[in-house]
Coordinates of C-alpha atoms and ligand atoms in Angstrom, one line a residue:
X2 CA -32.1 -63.9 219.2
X3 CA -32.1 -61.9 222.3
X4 CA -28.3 -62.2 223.9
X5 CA -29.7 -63.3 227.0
X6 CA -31.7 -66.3 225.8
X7 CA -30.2 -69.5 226.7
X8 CA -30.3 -72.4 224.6
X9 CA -31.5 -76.0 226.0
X10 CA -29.5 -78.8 224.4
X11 CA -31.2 -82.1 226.1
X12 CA -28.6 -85.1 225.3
X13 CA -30.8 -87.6 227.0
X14 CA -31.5 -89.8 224.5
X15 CA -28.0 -90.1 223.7
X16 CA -25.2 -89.4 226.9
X17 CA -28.2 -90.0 228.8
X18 CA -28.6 -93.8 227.7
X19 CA -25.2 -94.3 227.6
X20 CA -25.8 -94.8 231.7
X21 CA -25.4 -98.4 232.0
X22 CA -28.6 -100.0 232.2
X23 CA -30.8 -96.9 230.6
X24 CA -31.5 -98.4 227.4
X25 CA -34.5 -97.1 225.4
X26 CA -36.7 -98.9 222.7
X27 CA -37.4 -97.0 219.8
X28 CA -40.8 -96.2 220.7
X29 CA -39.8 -94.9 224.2
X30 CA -37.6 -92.6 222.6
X31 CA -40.0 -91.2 220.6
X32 CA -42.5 -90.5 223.4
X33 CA -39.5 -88.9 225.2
X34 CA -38.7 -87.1 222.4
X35 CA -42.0 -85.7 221.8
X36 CA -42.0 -84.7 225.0
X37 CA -39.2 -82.8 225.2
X38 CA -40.0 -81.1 222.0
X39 CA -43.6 -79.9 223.0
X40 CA -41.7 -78.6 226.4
X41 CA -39.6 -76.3 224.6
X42 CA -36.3 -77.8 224.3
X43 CA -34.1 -76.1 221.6
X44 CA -31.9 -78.6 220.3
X45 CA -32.9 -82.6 220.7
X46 CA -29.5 -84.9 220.9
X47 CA -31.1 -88.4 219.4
X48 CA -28.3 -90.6 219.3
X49 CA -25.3 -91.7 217.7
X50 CA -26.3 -93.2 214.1
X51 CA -22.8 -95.1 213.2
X52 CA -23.3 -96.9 217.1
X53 CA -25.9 -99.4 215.9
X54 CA -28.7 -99.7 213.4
X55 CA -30.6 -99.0 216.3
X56 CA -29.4 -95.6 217.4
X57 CA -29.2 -94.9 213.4
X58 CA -33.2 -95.8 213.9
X59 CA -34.1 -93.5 216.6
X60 CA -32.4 -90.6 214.8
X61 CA -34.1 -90.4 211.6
X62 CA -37.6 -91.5 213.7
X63 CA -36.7 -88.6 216.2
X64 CA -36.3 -86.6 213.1
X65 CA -39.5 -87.5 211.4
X66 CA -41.5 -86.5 214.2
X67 CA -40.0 -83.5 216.1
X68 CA -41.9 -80.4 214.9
X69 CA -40.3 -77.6 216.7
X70 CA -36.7 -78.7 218.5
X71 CA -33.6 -79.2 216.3
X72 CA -33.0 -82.6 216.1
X73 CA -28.9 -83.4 216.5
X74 CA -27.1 -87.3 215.9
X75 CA -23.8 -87.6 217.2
X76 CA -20.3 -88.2 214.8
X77 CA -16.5 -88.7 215.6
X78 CA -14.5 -87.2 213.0
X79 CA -14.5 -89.4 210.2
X80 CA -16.7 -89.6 207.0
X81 CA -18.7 -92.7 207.8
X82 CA -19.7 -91.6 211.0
X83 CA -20.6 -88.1 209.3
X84 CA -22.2 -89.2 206.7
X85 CA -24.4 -91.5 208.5
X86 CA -25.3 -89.1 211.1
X87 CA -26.6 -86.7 207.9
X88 CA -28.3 -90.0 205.8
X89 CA -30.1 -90.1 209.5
X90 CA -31.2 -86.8 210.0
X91 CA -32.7 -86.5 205.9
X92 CA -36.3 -86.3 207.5
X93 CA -35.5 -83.3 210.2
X94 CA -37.2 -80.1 209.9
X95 CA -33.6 -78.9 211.3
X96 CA -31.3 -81.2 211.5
X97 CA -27.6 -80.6 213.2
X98 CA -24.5 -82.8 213.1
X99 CA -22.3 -82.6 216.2
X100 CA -18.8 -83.9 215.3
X101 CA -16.2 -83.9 218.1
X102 CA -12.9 -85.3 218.1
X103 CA -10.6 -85.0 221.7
X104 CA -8.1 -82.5 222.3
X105 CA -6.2 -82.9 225.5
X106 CA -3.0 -84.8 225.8
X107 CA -3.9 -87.6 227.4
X108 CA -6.8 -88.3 224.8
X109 CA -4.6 -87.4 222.0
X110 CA -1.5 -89.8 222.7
X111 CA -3.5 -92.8 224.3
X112 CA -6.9 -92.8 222.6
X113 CA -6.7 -91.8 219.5
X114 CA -2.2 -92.2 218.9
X115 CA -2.4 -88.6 217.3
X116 CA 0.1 -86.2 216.8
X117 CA -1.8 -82.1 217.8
X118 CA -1.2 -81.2 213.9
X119 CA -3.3 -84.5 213.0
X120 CA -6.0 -83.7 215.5
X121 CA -6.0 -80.1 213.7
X122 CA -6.8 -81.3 210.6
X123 CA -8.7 -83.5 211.6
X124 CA -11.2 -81.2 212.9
X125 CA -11.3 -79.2 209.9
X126 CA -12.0 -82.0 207.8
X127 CA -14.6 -83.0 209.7
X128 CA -16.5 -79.8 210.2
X129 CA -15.8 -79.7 206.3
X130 CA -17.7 -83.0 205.6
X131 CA -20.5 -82.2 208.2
X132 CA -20.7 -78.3 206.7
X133 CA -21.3 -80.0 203.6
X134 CA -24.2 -82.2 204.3
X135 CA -26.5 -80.0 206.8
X136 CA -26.0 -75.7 207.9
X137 CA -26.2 -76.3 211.2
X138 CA -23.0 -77.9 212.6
X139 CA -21.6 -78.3 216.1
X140 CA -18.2 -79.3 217.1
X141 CA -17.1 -80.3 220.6
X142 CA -13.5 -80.3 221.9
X143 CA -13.5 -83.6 223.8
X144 CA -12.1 -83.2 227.3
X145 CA -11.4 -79.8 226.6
X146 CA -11.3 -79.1 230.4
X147 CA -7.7 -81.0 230.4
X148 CA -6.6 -79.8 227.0
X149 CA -3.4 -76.9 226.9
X150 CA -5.3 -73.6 226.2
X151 CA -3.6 -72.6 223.3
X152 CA -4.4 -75.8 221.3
X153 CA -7.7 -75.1 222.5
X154 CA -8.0 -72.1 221.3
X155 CA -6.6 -73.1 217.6
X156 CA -9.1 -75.8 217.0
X157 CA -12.0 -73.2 217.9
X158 CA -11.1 -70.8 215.2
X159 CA -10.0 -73.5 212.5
X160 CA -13.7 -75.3 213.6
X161 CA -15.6 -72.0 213.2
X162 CA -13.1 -71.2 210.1
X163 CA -14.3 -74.8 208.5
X164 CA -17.9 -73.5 209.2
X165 CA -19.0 -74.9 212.7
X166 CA -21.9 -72.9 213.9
X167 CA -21.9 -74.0 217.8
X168 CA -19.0 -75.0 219.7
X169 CA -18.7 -76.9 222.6
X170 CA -16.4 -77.0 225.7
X171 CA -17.7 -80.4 227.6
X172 CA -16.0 -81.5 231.0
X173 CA -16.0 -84.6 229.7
X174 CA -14.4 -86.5 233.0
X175 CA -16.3 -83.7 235.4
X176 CA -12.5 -82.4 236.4
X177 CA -13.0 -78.5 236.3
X178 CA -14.4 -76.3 238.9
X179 CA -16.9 -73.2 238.3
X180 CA -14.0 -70.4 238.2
X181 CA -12.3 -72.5 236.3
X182 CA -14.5 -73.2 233.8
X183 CA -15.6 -69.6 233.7
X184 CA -11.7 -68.8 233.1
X185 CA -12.0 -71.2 229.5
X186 CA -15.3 -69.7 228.2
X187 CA -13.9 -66.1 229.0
X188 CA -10.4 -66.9 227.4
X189 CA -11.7 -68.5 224.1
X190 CA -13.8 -65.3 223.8
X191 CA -10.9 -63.3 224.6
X192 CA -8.9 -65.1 222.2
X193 CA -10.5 -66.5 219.3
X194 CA -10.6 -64.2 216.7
X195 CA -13.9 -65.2 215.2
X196 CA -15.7 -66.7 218.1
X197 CA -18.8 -64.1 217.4
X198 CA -19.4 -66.1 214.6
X199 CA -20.4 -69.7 216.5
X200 CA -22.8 -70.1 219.6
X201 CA -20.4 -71.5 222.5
X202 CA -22.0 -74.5 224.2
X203 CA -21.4 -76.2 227.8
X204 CA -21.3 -79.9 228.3
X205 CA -20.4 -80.7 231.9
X206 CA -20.5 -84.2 233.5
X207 CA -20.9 -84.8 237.5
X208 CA -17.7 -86.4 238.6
X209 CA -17.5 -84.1 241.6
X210 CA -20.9 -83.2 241.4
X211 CA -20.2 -79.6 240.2
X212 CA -22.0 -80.2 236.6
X213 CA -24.7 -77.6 237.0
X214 CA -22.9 -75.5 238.9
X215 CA -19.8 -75.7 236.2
X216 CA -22.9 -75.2 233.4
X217 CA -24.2 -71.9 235.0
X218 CA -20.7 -70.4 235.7
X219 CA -20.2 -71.0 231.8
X220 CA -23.6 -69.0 231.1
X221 CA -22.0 -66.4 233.5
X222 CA -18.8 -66.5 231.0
X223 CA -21.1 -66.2 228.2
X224 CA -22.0 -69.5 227.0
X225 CA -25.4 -69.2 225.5
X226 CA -26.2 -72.8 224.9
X227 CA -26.6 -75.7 227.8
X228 CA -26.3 -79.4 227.3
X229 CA -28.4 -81.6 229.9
X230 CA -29.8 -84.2 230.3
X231 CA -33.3 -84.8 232.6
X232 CA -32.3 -86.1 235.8
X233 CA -29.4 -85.6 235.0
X234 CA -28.5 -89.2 233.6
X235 CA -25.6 -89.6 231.4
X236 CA -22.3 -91.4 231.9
X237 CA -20.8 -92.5 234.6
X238 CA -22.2 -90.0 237.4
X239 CA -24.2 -88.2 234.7
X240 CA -24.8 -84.8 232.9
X241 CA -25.7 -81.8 234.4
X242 CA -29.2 -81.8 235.2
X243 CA -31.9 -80.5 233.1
X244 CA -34.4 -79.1 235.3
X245 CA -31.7 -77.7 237.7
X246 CA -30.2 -75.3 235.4
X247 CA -33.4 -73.7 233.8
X248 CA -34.7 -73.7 237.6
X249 CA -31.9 -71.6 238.7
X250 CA -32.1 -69.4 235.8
X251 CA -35.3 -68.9 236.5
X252 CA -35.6 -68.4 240.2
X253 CA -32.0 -66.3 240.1
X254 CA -33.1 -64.0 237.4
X255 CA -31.7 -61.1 240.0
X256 CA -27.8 -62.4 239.4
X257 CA -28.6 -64.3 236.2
X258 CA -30.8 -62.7 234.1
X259 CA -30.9 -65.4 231.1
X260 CA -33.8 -66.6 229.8
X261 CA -34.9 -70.4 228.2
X262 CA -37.7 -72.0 226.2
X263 CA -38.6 -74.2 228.9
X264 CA -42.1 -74.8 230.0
X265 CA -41.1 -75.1 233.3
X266 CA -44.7 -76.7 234.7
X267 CA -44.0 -79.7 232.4
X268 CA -40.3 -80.7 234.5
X269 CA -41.8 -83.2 236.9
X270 CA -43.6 -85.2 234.0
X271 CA -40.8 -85.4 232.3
X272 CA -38.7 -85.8 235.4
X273 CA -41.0 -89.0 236.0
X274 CA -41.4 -90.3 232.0
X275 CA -37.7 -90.9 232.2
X276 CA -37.2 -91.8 235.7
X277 CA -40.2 -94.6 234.5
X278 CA -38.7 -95.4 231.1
X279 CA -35.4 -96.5 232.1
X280 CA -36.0 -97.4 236.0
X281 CA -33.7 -95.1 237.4
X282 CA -35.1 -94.0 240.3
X283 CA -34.6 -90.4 241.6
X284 CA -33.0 -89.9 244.8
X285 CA -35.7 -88.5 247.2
X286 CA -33.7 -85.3 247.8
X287 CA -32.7 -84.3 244.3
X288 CA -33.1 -80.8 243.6
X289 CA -36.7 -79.8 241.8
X290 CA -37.9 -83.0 241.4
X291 CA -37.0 -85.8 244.3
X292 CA -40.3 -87.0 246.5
X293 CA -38.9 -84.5 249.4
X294 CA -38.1 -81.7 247.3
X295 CA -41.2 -79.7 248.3
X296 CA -41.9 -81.9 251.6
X297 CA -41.6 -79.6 254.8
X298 CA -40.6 -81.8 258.0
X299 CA -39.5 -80.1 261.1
X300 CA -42.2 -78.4 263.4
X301 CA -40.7 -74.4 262.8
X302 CA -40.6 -75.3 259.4
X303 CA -44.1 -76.6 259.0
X304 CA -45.4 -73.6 260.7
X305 CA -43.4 -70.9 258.6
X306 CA -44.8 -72.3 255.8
X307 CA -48.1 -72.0 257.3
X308 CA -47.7 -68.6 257.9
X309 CA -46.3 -67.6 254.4
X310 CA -44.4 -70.3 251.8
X311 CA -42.0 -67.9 250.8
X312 CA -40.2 -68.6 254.6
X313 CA -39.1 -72.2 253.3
X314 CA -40.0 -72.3 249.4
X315 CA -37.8 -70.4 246.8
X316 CA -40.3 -71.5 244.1
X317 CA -43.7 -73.1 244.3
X318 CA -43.9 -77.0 243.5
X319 CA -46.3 -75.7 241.2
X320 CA -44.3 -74.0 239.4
X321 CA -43.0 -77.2 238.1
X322 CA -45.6 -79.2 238.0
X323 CA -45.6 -81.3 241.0
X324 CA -49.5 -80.9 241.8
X325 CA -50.9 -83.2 245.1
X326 CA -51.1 -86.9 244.0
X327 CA -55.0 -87.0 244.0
X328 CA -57.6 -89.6 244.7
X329 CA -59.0 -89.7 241.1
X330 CA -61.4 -92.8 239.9
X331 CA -63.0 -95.7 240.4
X332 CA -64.2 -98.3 239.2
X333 CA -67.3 -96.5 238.2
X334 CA -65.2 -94.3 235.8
X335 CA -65.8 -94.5 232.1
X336 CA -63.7 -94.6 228.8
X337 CA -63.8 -90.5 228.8
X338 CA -63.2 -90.0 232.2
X339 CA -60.3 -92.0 231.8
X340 CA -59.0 -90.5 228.3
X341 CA -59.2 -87.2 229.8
X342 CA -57.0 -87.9 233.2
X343 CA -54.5 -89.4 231.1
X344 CA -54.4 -86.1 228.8
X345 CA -54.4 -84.1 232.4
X346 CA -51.4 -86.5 232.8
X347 CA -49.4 -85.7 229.6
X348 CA -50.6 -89.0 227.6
X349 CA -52.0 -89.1 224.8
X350 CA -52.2 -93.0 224.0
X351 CA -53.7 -94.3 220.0
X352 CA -56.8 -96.1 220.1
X353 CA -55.6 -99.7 220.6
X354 CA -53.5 -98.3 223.8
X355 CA -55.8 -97.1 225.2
X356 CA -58.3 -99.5 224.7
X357 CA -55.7 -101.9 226.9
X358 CA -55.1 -99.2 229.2
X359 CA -58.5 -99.0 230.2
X360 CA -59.1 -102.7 230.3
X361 CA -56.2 -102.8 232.6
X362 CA -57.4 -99.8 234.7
X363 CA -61.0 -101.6 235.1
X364 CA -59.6 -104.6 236.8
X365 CA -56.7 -103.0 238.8
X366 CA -59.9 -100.8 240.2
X367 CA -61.7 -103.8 241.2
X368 CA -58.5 -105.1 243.3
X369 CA -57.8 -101.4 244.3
X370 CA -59.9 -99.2 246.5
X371 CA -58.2 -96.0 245.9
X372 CA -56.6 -95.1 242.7
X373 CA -54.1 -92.4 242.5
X374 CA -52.4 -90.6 239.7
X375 CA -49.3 -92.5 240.5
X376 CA -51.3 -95.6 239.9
X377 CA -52.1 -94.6 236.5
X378 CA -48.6 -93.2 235.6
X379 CA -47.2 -97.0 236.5
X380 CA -50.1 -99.1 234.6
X381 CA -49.7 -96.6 231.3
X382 CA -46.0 -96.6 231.5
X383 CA -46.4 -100.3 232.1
X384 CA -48.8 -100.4 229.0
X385 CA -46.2 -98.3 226.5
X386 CA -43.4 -100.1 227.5
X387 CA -45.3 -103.7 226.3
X388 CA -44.7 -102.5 222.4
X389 CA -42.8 -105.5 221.1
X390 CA -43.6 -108.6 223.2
X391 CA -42.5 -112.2 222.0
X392 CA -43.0 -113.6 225.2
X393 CA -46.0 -112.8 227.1
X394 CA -46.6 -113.7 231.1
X395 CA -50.2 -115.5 230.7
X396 CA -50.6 -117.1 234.8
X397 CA -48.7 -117.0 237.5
X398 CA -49.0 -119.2 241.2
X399 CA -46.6 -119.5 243.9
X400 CA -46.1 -121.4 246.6
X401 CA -44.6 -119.6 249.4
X402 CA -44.1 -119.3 253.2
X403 CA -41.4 -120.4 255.9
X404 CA -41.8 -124.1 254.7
X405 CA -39.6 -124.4 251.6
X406 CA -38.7 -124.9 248.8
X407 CA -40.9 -122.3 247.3
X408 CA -42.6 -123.2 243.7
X409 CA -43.9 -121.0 241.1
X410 CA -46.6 -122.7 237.9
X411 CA -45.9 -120.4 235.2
X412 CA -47.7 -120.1 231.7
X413 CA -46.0 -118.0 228.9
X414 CA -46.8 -117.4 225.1
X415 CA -43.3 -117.5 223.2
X416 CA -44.6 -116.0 219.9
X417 CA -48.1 -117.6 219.9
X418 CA -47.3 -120.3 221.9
X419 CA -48.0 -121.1 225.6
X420 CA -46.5 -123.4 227.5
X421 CA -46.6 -124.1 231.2
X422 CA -44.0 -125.4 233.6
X423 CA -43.4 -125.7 237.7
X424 CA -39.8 -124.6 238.9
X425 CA -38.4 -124.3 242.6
X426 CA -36.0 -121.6 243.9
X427 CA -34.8 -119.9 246.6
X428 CA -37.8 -118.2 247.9
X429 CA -40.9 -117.2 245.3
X430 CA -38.8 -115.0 243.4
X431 CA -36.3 -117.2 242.8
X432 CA -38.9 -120.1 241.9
X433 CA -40.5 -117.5 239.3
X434 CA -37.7 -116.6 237.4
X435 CA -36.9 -119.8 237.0
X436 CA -39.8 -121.3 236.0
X437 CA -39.2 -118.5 232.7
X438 CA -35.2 -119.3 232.8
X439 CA -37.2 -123.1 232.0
X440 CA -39.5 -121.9 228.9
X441 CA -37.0 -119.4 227.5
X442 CA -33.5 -120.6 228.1
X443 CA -31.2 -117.9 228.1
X444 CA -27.9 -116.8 228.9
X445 CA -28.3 -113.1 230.4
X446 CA -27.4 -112.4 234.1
X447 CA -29.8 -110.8 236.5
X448 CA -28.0 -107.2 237.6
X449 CA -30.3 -106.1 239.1
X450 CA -34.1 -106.5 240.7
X451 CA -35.6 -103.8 242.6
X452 CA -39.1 -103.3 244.2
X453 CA -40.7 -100.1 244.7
X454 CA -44.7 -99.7 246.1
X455 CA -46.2 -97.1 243.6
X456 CA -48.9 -95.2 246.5
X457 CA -49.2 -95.9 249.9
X458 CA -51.2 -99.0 251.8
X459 CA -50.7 -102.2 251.7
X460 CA -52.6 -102.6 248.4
X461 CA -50.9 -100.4 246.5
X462 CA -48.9 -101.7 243.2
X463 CA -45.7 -103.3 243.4
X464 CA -43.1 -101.6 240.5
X465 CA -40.5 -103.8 240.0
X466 CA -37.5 -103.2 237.6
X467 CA -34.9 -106.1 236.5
X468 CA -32.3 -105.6 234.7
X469 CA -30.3 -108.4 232.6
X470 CA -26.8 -108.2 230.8
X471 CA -25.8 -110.0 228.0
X472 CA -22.3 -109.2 226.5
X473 CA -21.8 -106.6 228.1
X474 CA -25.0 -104.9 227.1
X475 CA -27.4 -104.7 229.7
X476 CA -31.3 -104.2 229.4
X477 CA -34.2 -103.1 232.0
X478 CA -37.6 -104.5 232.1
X479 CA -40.6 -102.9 234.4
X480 CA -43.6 -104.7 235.4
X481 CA -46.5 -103.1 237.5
X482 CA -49.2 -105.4 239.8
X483 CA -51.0 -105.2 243.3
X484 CA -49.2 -108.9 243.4
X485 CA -45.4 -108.1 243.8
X486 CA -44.4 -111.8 242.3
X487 CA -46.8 -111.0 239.1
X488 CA -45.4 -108.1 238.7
X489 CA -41.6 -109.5 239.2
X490 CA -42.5 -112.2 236.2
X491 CA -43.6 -109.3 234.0
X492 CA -40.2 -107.0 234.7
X493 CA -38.2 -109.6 234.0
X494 CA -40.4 -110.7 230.9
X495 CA -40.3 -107.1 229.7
X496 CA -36.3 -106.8 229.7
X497 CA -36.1 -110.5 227.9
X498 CA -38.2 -108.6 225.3
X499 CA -35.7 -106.0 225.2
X500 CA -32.6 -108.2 225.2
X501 CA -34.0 -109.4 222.1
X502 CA -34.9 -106.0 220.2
X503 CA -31.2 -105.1 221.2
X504 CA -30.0 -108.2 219.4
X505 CA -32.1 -107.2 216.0
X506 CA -30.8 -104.0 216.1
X507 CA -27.7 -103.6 217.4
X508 CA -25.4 -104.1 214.3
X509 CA -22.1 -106.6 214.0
X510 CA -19.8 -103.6 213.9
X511 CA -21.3 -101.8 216.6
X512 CA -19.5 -99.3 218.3
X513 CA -19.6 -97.9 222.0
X514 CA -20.0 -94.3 222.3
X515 CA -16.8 -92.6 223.0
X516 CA -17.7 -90.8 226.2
Ligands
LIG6 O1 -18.7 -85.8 227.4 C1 -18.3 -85.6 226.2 O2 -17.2 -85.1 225.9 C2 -19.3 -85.9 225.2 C3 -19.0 -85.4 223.8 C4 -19.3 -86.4 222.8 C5 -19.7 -84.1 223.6 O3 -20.3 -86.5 225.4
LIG7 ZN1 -20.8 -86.3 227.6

């Protein structure tokens, strides 16, 4: 491989739902993971198999139906967690283990009560173990940013020694600054006697907000592999952000002339199948992909741009993917018509699917004049995310206005059957949810219930997201609908749904991720 081709590690599925509240189901997963695969990611990060049956789940899924992207599951250093991570990854066309173990002082004497010389062997057992299950291993050097250089620099050469092919240097509290990150990449390949022998890897969180700029200045340094995550989502205030760094590559080929795999056209999609997937919104100014990224406000800029886009625009919106949200059908539209936008859309829905989609498209088109592509986006996202429903929202009415209380008559099917109650609340919201508190008792805690209007216009379709914590796990439901309290009663359905897919699969001895 070229020495200027950079490699794209996406950790989404794995740092990336460790963000509280970013859960995936399986299926969503997979349709993320597809997606980053046929947009040219290198390496796919799936999850951490020993977490929970379910992460164990998505791996070996992930790895069943990526065709092109490595796909990687997570490990600490002992053999369980290793051998898991490889009985997981048995179905990958390439399939990488990524053992870490921390290295700084801090980590060494409080988390894990290790002596250095323990940690050492440590690592070379592990790399050992992982070595033997799968060729392609990568070892990361938790919070390597705060760990004594020297130490560092032993546990790279005894990793690479031990046979890891990829080593990783991850800011994992988002401490370091560019020059110094630059400063570790350039020393360990100063100092490291056999450090042409592994790919060195960057893994920087956001803490200070310097992730992406901390990833690049390790490129710089000669790092030739990038972990991101879209959006940047990840712990605490996230991972570097995916389209950030292969959009400054690309657009600064002059000072950084690194290339990736990346089809960059296909970054707002994605951008938007995640931002949908786990209802975190993007901020309207993030770079590449927020609502104003592209939007031009002021008079003198309006009119440069008029004159020649290059006086405001360092790359086209185009350029990744962010087209004109179009008027596209009606209600006179048919099945192929509709199969097609959603192809032009980046969906490609089975038959049953789509079927629903389209019966859901006909009557939102009889209640909606104009239907967008954002319209669309919501009800398929809306539609995927319905894969495993015990309870079903059949009718909702509500009683409200400036005379209280407010009431809410709801129907729901709890596996096959319906039942029907009135509730009253504070205001219609209130009333709803707990009219479905009254036909599916539960324990969970609302954490959160947000309301966002898909298009413009007073019709436009009410996307609400709710998210509910139960033991300290928390869960988030979408629901789409011109009516904002339908919609509402569906979100908070949805993430009931998912409370109870996390409670099949999340196994007794479940552990959190480390980072
Ligand atoms: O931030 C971190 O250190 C991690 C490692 C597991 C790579 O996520
Ligand atoms: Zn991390």
């Amino acid at each position: 491989m070229a020495d200027s081709r950079v490699l794209i590690f996406d950790t989404t599925l794995r740092d990336g739902e460790q963000s509280p509240g970013a859960s995936m189901t399986l299926e969503e997963k997979i349709q993320i993971a597809e997606f980053l695969d046929a947009m040219g990611v290198d390496i796919i990060e799936a999850g951490f198999p020993i977490a929970s049956n379910g992460d164990f789940e998505s791996v070996s899924e992930v790895s069943r139906v990526v065709k092109n992207a490595v796909v990687c599951g997570l490990a600490r250093a002992g053999a369980k967690d290793i051998d898991r991570a490889g009985e997981a990854l048995r179905q990958a066309k390439r399939g990488r283990i990524h053992t870490f173990i921390s290295t700084s002082p801090v980590h060494m004497k409080h988390k894990l009560q290790m002596e250095p010389e323990a940690v050492l062997d440590a690592v070379v057992r592990s790399v050992t173990m992982a070595r033997n299950l799968v060729e392609d291993v990568e070892w990361s050097a938790e919070d390597a940013t705060r760990t004594d250089r020297d130490f560092l620099c032993r546990c790279v050469e005894a990793a690479i020694k031990a046979g890891a092919t990829t080593i990783n240097i991850p800011d994992t509290v988002g401490y370091t600054m560019p020059q110094e990150y630059a400063e570790i990449i350039g020393m360990l390949r100063a100092r490291v006697p056999n450090i042409d022998q592994a790919v060195l890897s960057t893994h920087c969180h956001n803490d200070l907000g310097l992730a992406v700029a901390n990833s690049l200045a390790g490129v710089a340094a000669g790092a030739r592999q990038v972990e991101c995550t879209i959006n940047g989502i990840g712990e605490r205030a996230g991972n570097a952000a995916l389209e950030e760094v292969v959009m400054a590559l690309q657009v600064r080929q002059d000072i950084m002339p690194y290339q990736t795999g990346i089809q960059a056209a296909m970054i707002a999609r994605a951008s938007k199948l995640v931002s949908g997937i786990t209802s975190f919104p993007v901020q309207f100014n993030k770079a590449i992909v927020g609502q104003n990224a592209f939007a031009h406000e002021s008079g003198i800029h309006q009119d440069g741009m008029l004159k020649n886009n290059q006086t405001y625009e360092i790359m086209t919106p185009e350029s990744v993917g962010i087209t004109k949200s179009s008027l596209v059908m009606g209600k006179h539209s048919g099945r192929h018509a509709f199969r097609e936008k959603l192809k032009e859309l980046g969906y490609d829905l089975g038959e049953n699917a789509m079927e629903d989609a389209f019966v859901r498209f006909k009557a939102l088109a009889d209640k909606k004049k104009h239907l967008f592509d954002d319209d669309l986006v919501a009800l398929v996202d809306d539609e995927v995310s319905r894969g495993n429903e015990h309870i079903r929202v059949i009718s909702l009415r509500v009683v409200a206005g400036s005379f209280g209380p407010q009431e809410a008559t709801l129907e729901l099917e709890v596996d096959g059957v319906v039942e029907k109650t009135t509730a009253t609340g504070d205001g219609p919201v209130d009333a709803t949810f707990n009219a479905i508190k009254a036909l599916f008792p539960h324990e969970a805690r609302l954490q959160l219930f947000k309301v966002h209007a898909v298009t413009e216009g007073t019709d436009a379709q009410a996307e609400v997201s709710v998210r509910l914590e139960e033991n300290g796990k928390s869960v988030t439901g979408r629901g789409t609908d011109t009516d904002t309290l339908v919609a509402s009663a569906r979100a908070y359905v949805s993430a009931l749904n998912r409370l109870l897919v996390k409670r099949q699969r999340t196994a007794p001895e479940a552990l959190r991720a480390a980072t």
